[in-house]
Coordinates of C-alpha atoms in Angstrom, one line a residue:
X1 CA -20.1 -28.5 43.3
X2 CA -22.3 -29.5 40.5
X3 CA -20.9 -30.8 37.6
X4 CA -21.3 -28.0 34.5
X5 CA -23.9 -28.8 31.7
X6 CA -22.9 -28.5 28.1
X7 CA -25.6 -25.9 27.6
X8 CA -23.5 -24.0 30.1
X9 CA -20.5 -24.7 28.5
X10 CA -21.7 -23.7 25.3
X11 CA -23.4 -20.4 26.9
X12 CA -20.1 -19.5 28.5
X13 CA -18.5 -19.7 24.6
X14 CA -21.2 -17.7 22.8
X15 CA -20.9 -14.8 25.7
X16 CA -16.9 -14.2 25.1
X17 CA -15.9 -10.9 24.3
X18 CA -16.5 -11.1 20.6
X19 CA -17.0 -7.7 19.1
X20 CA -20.5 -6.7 17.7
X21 CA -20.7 -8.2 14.4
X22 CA -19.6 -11.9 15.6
X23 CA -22.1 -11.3 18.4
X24 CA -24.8 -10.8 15.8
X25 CA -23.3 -13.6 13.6
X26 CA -23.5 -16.0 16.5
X27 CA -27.0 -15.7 17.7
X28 CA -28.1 -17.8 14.7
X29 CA -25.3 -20.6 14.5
X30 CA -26.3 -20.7 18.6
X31 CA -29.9 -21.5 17.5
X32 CA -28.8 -24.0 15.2
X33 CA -26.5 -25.5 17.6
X34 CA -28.9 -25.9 20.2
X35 CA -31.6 -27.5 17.9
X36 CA -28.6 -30.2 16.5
X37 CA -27.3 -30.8 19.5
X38 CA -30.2 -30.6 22.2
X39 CA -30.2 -33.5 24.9
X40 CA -33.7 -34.7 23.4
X41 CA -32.7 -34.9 20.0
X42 CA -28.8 -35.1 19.9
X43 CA -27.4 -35.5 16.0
X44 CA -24.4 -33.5 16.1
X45 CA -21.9 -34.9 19.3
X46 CA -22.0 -38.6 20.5
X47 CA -22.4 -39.3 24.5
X48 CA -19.6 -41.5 24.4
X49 CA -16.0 -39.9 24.1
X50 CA -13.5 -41.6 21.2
X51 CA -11.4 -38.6 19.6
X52 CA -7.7 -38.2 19.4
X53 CA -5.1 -35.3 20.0
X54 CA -1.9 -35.4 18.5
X55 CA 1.2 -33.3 19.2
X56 CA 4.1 -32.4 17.4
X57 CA 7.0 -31.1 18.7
X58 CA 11.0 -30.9 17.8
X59 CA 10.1 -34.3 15.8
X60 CA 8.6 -36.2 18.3
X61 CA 4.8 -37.2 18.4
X62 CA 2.6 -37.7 21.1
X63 CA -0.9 -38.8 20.3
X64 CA -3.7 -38.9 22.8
X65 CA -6.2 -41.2 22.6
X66 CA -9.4 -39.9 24.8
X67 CA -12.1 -42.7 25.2
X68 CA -14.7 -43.5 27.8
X69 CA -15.6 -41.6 31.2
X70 CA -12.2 -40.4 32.1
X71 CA -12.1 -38.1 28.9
X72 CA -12.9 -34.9 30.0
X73 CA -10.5 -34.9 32.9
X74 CA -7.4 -36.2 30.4
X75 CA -8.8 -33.1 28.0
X76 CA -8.7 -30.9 30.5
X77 CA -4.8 -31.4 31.4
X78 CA -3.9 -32.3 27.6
X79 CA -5.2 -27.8 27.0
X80 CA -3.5 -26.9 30.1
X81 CA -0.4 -27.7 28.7
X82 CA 1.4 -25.4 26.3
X83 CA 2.5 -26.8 23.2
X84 CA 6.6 -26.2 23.0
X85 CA 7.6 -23.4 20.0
X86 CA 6.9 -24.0 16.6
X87 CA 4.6 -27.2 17.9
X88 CA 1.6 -28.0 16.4
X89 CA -1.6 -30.0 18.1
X90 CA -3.8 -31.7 16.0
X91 CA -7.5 -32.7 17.5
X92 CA -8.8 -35.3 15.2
X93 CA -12.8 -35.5 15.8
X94 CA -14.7 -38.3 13.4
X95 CA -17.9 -40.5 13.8
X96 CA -18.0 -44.5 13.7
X97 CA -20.5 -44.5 11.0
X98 CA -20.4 -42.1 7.5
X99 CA -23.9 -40.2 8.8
X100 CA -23.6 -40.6 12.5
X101 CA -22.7 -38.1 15.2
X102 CA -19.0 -37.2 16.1
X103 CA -17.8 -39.5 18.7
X104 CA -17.4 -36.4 20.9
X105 CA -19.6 -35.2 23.7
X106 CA -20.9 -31.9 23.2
X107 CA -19.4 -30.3 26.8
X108 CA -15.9 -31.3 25.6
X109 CA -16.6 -30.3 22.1
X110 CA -17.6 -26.7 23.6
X111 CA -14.6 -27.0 26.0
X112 CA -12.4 -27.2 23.0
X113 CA -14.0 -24.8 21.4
X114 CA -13.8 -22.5 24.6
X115 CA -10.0 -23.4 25.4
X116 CA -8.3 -22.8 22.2
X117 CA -10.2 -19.8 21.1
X118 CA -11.7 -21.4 18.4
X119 CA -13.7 -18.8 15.7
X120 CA -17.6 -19.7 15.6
X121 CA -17.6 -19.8 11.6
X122 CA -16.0 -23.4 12.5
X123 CA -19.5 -24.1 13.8
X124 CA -21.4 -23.5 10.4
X125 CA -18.6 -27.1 9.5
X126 CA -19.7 -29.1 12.6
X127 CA -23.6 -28.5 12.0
X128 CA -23.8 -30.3 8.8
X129 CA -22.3 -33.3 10.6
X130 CA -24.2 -36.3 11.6
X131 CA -26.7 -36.1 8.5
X132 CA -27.1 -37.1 4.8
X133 CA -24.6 -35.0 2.9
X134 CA -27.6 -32.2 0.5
X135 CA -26.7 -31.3 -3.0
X136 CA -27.8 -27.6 -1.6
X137 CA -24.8 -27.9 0.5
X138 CA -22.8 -29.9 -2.0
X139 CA -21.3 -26.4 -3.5
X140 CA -20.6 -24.6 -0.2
X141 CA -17.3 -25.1 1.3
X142 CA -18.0 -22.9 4.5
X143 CA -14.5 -21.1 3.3
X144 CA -13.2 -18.8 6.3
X145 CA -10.1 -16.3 6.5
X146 CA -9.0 -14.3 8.7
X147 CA -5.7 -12.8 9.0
X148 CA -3.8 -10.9 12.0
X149 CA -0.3 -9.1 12.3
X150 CA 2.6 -10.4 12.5
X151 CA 1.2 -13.8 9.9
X152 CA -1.1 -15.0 12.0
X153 CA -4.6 -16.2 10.7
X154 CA -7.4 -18.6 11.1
X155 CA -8.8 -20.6 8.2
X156 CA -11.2 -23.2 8.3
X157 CA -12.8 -24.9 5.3
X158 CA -15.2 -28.0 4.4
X159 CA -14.0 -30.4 1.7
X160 CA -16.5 -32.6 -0.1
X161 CA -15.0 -35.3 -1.9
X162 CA -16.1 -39.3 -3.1
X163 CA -13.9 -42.2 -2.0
X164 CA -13.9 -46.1 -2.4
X165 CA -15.8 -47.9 0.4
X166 CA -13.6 -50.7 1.4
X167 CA -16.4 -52.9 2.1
X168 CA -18.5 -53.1 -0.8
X169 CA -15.7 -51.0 -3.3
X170 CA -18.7 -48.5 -3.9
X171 CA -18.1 -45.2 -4.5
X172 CA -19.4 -42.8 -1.2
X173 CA -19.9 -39.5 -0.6
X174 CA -17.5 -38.3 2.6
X175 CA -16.9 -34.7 4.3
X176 CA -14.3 -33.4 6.4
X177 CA -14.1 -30.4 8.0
X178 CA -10.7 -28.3 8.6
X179 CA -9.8 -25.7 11.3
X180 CA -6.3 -24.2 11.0
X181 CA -5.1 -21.3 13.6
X182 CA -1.9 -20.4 13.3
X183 CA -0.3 -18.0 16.4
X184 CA 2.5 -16.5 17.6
X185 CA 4.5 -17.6 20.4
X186 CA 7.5 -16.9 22.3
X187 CA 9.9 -18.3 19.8
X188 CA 8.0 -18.4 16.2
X189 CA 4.6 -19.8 15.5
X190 CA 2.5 -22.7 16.6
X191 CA 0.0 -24.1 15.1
X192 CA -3.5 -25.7 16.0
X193 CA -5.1 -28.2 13.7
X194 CA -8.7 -29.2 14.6
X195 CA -10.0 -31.8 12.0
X196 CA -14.0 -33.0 12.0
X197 CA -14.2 -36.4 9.4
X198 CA -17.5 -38.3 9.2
X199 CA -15.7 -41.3 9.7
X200 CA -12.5 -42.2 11.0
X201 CA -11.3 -44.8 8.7
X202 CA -10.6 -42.5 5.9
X203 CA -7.5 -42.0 3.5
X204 CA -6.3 -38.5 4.8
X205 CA -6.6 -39.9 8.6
X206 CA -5.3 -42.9 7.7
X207 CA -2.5 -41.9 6.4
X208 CA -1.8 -39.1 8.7
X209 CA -2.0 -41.5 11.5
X210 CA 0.3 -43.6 10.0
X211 CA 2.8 -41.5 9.1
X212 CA 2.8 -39.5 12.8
X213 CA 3.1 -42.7 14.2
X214 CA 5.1 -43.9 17.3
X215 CA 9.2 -43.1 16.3
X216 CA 11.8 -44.9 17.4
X217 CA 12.8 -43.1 21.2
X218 CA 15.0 -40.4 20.9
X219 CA 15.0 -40.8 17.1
X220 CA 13.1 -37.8 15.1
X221 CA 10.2 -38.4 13.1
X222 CA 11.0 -37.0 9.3
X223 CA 7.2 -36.6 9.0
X224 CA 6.6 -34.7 12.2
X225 CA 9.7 -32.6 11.2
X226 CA 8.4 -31.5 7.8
X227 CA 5.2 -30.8 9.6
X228 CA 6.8 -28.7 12.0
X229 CA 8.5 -26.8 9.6
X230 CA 5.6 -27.0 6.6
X231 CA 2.6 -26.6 8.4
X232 CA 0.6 -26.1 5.4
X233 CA 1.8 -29.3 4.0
X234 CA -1.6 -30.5 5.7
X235 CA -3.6 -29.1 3.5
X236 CA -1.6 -30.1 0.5
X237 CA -1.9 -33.9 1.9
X238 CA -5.1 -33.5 2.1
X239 CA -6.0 -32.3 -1.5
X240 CA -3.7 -34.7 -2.7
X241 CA -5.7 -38.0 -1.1
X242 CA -9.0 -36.8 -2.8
X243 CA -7.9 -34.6 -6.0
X244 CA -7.3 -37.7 -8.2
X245 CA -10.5 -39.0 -7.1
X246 CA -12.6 -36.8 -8.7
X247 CA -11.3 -38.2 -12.4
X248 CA -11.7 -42.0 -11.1
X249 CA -15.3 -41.0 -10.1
X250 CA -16.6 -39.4 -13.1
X251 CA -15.0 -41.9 -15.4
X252 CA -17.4 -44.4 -13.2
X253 CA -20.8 -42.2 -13.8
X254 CA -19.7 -42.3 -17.5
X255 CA -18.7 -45.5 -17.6
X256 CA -22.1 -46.5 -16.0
X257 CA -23.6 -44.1 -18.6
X258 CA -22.3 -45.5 -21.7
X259 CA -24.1 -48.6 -21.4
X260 CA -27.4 -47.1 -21.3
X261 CA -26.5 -44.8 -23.8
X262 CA -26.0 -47.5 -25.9
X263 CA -28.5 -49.3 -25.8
X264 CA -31.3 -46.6 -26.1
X265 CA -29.0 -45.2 -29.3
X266 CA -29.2 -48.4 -31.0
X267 CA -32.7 -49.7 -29.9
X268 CA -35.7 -48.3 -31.7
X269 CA -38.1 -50.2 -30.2
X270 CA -37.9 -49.5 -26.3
X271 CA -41.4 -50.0 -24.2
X272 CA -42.0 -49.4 -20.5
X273 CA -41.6 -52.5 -19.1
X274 CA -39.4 -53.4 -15.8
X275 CA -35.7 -53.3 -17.9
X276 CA -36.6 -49.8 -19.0
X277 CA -38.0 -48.4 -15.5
X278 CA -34.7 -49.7 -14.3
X279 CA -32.8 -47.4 -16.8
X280 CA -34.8 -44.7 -16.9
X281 CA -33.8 -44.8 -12.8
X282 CA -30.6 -45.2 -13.1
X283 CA -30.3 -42.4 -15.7
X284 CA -32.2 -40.1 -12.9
X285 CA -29.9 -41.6 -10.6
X286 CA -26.9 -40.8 -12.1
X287 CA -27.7 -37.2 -13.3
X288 CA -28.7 -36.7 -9.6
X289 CA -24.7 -38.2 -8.6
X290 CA -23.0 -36.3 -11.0
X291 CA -24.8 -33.2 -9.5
X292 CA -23.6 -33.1 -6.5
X293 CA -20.5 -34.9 -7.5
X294 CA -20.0 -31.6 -9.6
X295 CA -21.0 -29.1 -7.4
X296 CA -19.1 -30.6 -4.7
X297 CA -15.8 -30.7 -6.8
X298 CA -16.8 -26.9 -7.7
X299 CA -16.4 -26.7 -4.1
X300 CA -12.9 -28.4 -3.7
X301 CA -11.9 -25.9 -6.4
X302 CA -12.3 -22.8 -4.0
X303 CA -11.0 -24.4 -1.4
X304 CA -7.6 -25.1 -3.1
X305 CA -7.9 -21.8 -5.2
X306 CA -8.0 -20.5 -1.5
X307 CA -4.8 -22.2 -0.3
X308 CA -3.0 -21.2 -3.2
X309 CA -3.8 -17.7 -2.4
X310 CA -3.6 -17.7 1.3
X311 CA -0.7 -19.8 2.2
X312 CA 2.9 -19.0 2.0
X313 CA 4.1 -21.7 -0.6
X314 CA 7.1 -23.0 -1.9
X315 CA 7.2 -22.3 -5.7
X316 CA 7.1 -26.2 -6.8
X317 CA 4.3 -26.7 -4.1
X318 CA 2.5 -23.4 -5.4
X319 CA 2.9 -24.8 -9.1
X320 CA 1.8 -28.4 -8.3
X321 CA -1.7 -26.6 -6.2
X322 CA -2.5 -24.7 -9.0
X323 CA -2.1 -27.5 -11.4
X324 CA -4.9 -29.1 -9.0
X325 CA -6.7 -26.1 -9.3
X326 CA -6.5 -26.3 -13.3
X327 CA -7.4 -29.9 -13.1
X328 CA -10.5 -29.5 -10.9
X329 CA -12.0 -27.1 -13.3
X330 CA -11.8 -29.1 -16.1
X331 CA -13.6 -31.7 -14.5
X332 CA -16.3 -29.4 -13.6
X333 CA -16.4 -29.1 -17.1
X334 CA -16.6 -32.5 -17.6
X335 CA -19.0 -33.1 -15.3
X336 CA -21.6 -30.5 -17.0
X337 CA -20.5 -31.9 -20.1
X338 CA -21.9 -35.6 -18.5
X339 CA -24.9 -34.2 -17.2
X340 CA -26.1 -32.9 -21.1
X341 CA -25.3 -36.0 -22.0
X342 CA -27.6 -38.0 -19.2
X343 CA -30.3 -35.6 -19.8
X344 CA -30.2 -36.0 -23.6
X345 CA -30.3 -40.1 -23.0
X346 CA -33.0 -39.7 -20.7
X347 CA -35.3 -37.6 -23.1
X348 CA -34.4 -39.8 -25.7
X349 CA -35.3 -43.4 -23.8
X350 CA -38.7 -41.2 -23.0
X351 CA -39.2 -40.4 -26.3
X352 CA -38.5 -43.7 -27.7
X353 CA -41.3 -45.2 -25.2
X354 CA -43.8 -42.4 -25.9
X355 CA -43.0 -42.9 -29.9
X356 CA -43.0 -46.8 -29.8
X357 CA -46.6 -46.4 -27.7
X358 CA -48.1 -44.4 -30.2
X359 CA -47.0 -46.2 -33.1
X360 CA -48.7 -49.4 -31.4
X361 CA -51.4 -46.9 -30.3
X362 CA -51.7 -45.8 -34.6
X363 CA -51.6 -49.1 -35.2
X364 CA -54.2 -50.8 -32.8
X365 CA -56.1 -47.8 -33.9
X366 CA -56.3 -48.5 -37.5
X367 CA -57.3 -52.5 -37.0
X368 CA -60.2 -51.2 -34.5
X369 CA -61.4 -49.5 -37.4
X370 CA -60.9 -52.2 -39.9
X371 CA -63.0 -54.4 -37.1
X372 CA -65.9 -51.9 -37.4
X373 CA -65.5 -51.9 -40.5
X374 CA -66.0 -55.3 -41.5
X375 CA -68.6 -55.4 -38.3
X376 CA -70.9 -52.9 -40.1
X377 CA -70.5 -55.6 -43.4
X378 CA -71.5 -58.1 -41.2
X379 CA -74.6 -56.6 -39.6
X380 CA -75.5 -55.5 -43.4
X381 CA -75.4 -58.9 -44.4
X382 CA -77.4 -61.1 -41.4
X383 CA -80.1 -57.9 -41.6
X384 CA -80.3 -58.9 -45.2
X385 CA -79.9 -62.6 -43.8
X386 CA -83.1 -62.0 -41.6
X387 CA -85.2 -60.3 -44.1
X388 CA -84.8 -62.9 -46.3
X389 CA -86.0 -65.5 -43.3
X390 CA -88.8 -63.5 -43.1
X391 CA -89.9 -63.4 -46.1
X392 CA -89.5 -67.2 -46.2
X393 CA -91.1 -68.1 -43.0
X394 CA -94.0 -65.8 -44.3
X395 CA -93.9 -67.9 -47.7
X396 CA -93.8 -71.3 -45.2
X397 CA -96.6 -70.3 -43.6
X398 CA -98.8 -69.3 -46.7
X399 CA -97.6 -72.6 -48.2
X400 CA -99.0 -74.3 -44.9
X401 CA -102.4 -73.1 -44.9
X402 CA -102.8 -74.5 -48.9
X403 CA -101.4 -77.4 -47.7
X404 CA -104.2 -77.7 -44.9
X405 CA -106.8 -76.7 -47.2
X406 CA -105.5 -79.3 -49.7
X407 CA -105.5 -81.5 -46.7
X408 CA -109.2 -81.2 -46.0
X409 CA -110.2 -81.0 -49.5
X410 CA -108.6 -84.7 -50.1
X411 CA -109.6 -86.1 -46.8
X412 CA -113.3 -85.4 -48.2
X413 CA -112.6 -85.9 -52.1
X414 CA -110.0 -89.1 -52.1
X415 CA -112.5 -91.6 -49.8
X416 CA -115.1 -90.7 -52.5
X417 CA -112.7 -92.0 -55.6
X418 CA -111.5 -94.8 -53.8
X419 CA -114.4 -95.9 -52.5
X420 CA -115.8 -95.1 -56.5
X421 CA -112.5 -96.9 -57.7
X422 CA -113.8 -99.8 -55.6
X423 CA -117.1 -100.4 -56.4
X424 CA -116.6 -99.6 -60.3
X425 CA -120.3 -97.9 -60.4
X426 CA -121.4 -94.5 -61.5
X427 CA -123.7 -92.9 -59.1
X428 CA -125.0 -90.1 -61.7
X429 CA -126.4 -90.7 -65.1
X430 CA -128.0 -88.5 -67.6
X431 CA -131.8 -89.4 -68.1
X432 CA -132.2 -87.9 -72.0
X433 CA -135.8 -88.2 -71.9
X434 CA -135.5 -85.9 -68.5
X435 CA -132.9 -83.8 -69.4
X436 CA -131.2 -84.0 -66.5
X437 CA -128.7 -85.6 -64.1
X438 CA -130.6 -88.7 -62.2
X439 CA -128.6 -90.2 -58.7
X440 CA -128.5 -93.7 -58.6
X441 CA -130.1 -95.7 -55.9
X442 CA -126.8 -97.3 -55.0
X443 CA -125.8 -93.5 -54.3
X444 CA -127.7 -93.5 -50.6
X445 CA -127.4 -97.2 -50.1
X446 CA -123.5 -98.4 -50.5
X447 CA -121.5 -95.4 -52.0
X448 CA -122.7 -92.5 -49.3
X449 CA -122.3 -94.6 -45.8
X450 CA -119.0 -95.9 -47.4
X451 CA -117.7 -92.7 -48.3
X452 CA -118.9 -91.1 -45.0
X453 CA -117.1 -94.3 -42.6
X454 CA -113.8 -93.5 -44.7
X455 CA -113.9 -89.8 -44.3
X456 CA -114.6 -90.2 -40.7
X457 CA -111.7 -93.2 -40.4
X458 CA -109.4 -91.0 -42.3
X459 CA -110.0 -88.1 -39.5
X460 CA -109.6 -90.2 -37.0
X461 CA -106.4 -91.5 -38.5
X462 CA -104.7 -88.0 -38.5
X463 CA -106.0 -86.7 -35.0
X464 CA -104.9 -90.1 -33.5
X465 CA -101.4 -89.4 -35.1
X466 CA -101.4 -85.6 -34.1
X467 CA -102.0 -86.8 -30.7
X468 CA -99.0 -89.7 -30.6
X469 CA -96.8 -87.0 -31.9
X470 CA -97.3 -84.8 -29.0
X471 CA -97.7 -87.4 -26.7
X472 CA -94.3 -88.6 -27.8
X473 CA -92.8 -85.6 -26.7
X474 CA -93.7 -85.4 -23.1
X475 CA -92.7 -87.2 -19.9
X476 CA -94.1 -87.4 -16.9
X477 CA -97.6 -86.8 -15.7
X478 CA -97.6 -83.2 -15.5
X479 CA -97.7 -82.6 -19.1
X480 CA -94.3 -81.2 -19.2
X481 CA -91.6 -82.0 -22.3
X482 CA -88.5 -83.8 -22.1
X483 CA -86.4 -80.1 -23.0
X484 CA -89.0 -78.4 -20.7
X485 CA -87.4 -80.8 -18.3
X486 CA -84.2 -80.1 -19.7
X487 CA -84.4 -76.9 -18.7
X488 CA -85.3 -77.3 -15.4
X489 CA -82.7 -79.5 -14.2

């Protein structure tokens, strides 16, 4: 005979004899299922079995711990036996890691499911396991009543809640889900506890462990007695573990807040550099925490306004719940209270940065100005500057060509003086009986050649140096000058 599949198991629990509207209600938690927990992709229930069942009976305690291959067989002869009158069975379900699957495979997860009749609003609980806790779901406890004759019901319930992680004493986000059938029997009530944590090492299990723990033999256990005669102390024990968290928790967002509050009150000159991105992130940060922290402490209020109006209390225990229930609210309050105040410091540091960039923007502005300003001054002055360069290299250059002409007209006139300063003679006379200028002989003869080699010596004199000058200049034998050179290296 071929061993039955989980798909099977499931099938054979989704075709009970539910009446109509379950049967409608189920077809989409069945689709859900079977996407979460679908051999390809399995997020939901582990392969390997590591779960516990506990039972409670006339003050003794039995727990069962179901691990490795033989599980299903152990499971299957731990439901086939009755629990004795007014007993209660707890099956404690919880994953190693805080998002990880329940360390429960899903054909024994369906065979519990199957065996002790359990309702399928349980499932919507389950599915959200294995997965990062969503602020969507942060608010919805998945609350479930149902109540038959004779005070018999079925409750189930997901509590959100924050506690300490023991390893880095970080504050993280845990879920645990709660299943509570209560039925008659042959002599009073018993009472079926199913309990899905996403990790085992919690508080509430803990404790609950702890305190249903091996008792000496034949000796009662006080705390399987009061159990067994206050079933809904469970609950209570569980509030009470995470209840008083809630105030330790959003004295730490605040706490955290303060600082940056602070220091964006007091600072006036805030930029966007690394130290503010960081704040401006841990602002985001914490308004996103205290989000979900208060919507999932919204939810912990209808769960224990739900237990104070379900349960069958004591009068002290009904007074202490609602107290809880009191307390809760306020730090809802609180929390919105928290999350004004984040947002406000948030728009604040933004508008410091925005305000402090356009005063530098202002600022920068106004000296880019004063820079064209004193630009346009400038240019005003060098195109003064090159006018007046103009006008003086057109003045040079006027002054040059008198200069040459002076040039000329002393190469030709000074030989003739010297050369008359010389020789002491005058080369014209006056003949009065003529009436006119007469040369002298001496004119042709010493005063004209003399004249003429000077004038010709004195040209030769200046080309000569013209030519030294630029000769002076070059190097090499291709005629090129030394900064012609220069400029070719």
């Amino acid at each position: 005979m071929s061993a039955i599949t989980p798909q099977q198991e499931w099938d054979f629990y989704f075709s009970r004899a539910f009446s109509t509207p379950l049967s409608v209600e189920c077809s989409g938690l069945r689709d859900q299922l079977q996407d979460r927990a679908n051999p390809d992709n399995n997020v939901l229930f582990g392969e390997v079995a590591n779960f516990r069942v506990i039972d409670v009976a006339q003050g003794a305690v039995q727990t069962h711990v179901l691990r490795g291959p033989g599980a299903a067989a152990r499971l299957d002869d731990i439901l086939g036996m009755e629990v004795p009158p007014k007993g209660i069975r707890i099956i404690s379900l919880a994953s190693t890691r805080s998002i990880g699957a329940l360390d429960i495979p899903s054909n024994l997860a369906a065979r519990i499911f199957n065996k002790c009749s359990v309702r399928p609003e349980f499932l919507r609980t389950l599915l959200f396991f294995g997965q990062v806790p969503l602020e969507s779901e942060a608010r919805n406890s998945y609350i479930s009543y149902h109540g038959g004759e004779d005070d018999e019901f079925t409750m189930s319930y997901k509590l959100n809640f924050f506690e300490k992680n023991a390893e880095n004493n970080d504050w993280a986000s845990r879920q645990i889900g709660v299943y509570h059938h209560r039925y008659p029997q042959a002599e009073g009530f018993g009472n079926l506890f199913i309990l899905a944590a996403g990790k085992r090492r919690t508080k509430f299990l803990s404790s609950l462990e702890k305190q249903l723990g091996k008792s000496p033999e034949n000796t009662p256990d006080p705390s399987a007695l009061h159990l067994e005669e206050n079933p809904w102390s469970l609950h209570m024990a569980l509030l009470s573990c995470y209840v008083d968290n809630w105030r330790d928790y959003f004295d730490h967002l605040g706490t955290k807040f303060q600082y940056i509050n602070d220091r964006a009150i007091g600072s006036q000159t805030i930029f966007m550099d690394e130290k503010a991105v960081n704040e401006v992130t841990a602002l985001r940060d914490l308004y996103d925490r205290s989000l979900f922290g208060g919507a999932a402490c919204a939810g912990n209020v209808e769960v224990a306004q739900m237990l104070a109006d379900r349960l069958i209390l004591p009068k002290d225990e009904r007074g202490s719940l609602e107290a809880s229930v009191h307390m809760l609210q306020g730090l809802v309050g609180s929390c919105t209270v928290l999350q004004e105040k984040i947002k406000n410091a948030t728009d604040l540091v933004g508008y410091l940065i925005t305000f402090n960039y356009q005063s530098m923007a202002n600022k920068l502005d106004g000296e880019v100005r004063d820079v064209a300003k004193d630009t346009k001054i400038l240019t005003d002055k060098l195109h003064c500057l090159a006018e007046s360069t103009n006008t003086i290299a057109k003045n040079t250059a006027n002054d040059g060509v008198l200069i040459t002409a002076i040039t000329v007209v002393s190469a030709i006139y000074v030989p003739g003086s010297f050369v008359a300063s010389i020789f002491g003679m005058n080369f014209f006379s006056f003949d009065e009986e003529a009436r006119r200028l007469v040369v002298s002989a001496d004119f042709g003869q010493v005063f004209f050649p003399v004249w003429l080699g000077l004038i010709i010596l004195t040209g030769g004199l200046f080309i000569f140096s013209y030519r030294k000058k630029r000769s002076g200049g070059r190097v090499g034998g291709d005629g090129s000058s030394a900064y012609e050179m220069q400029l070719h290296v």
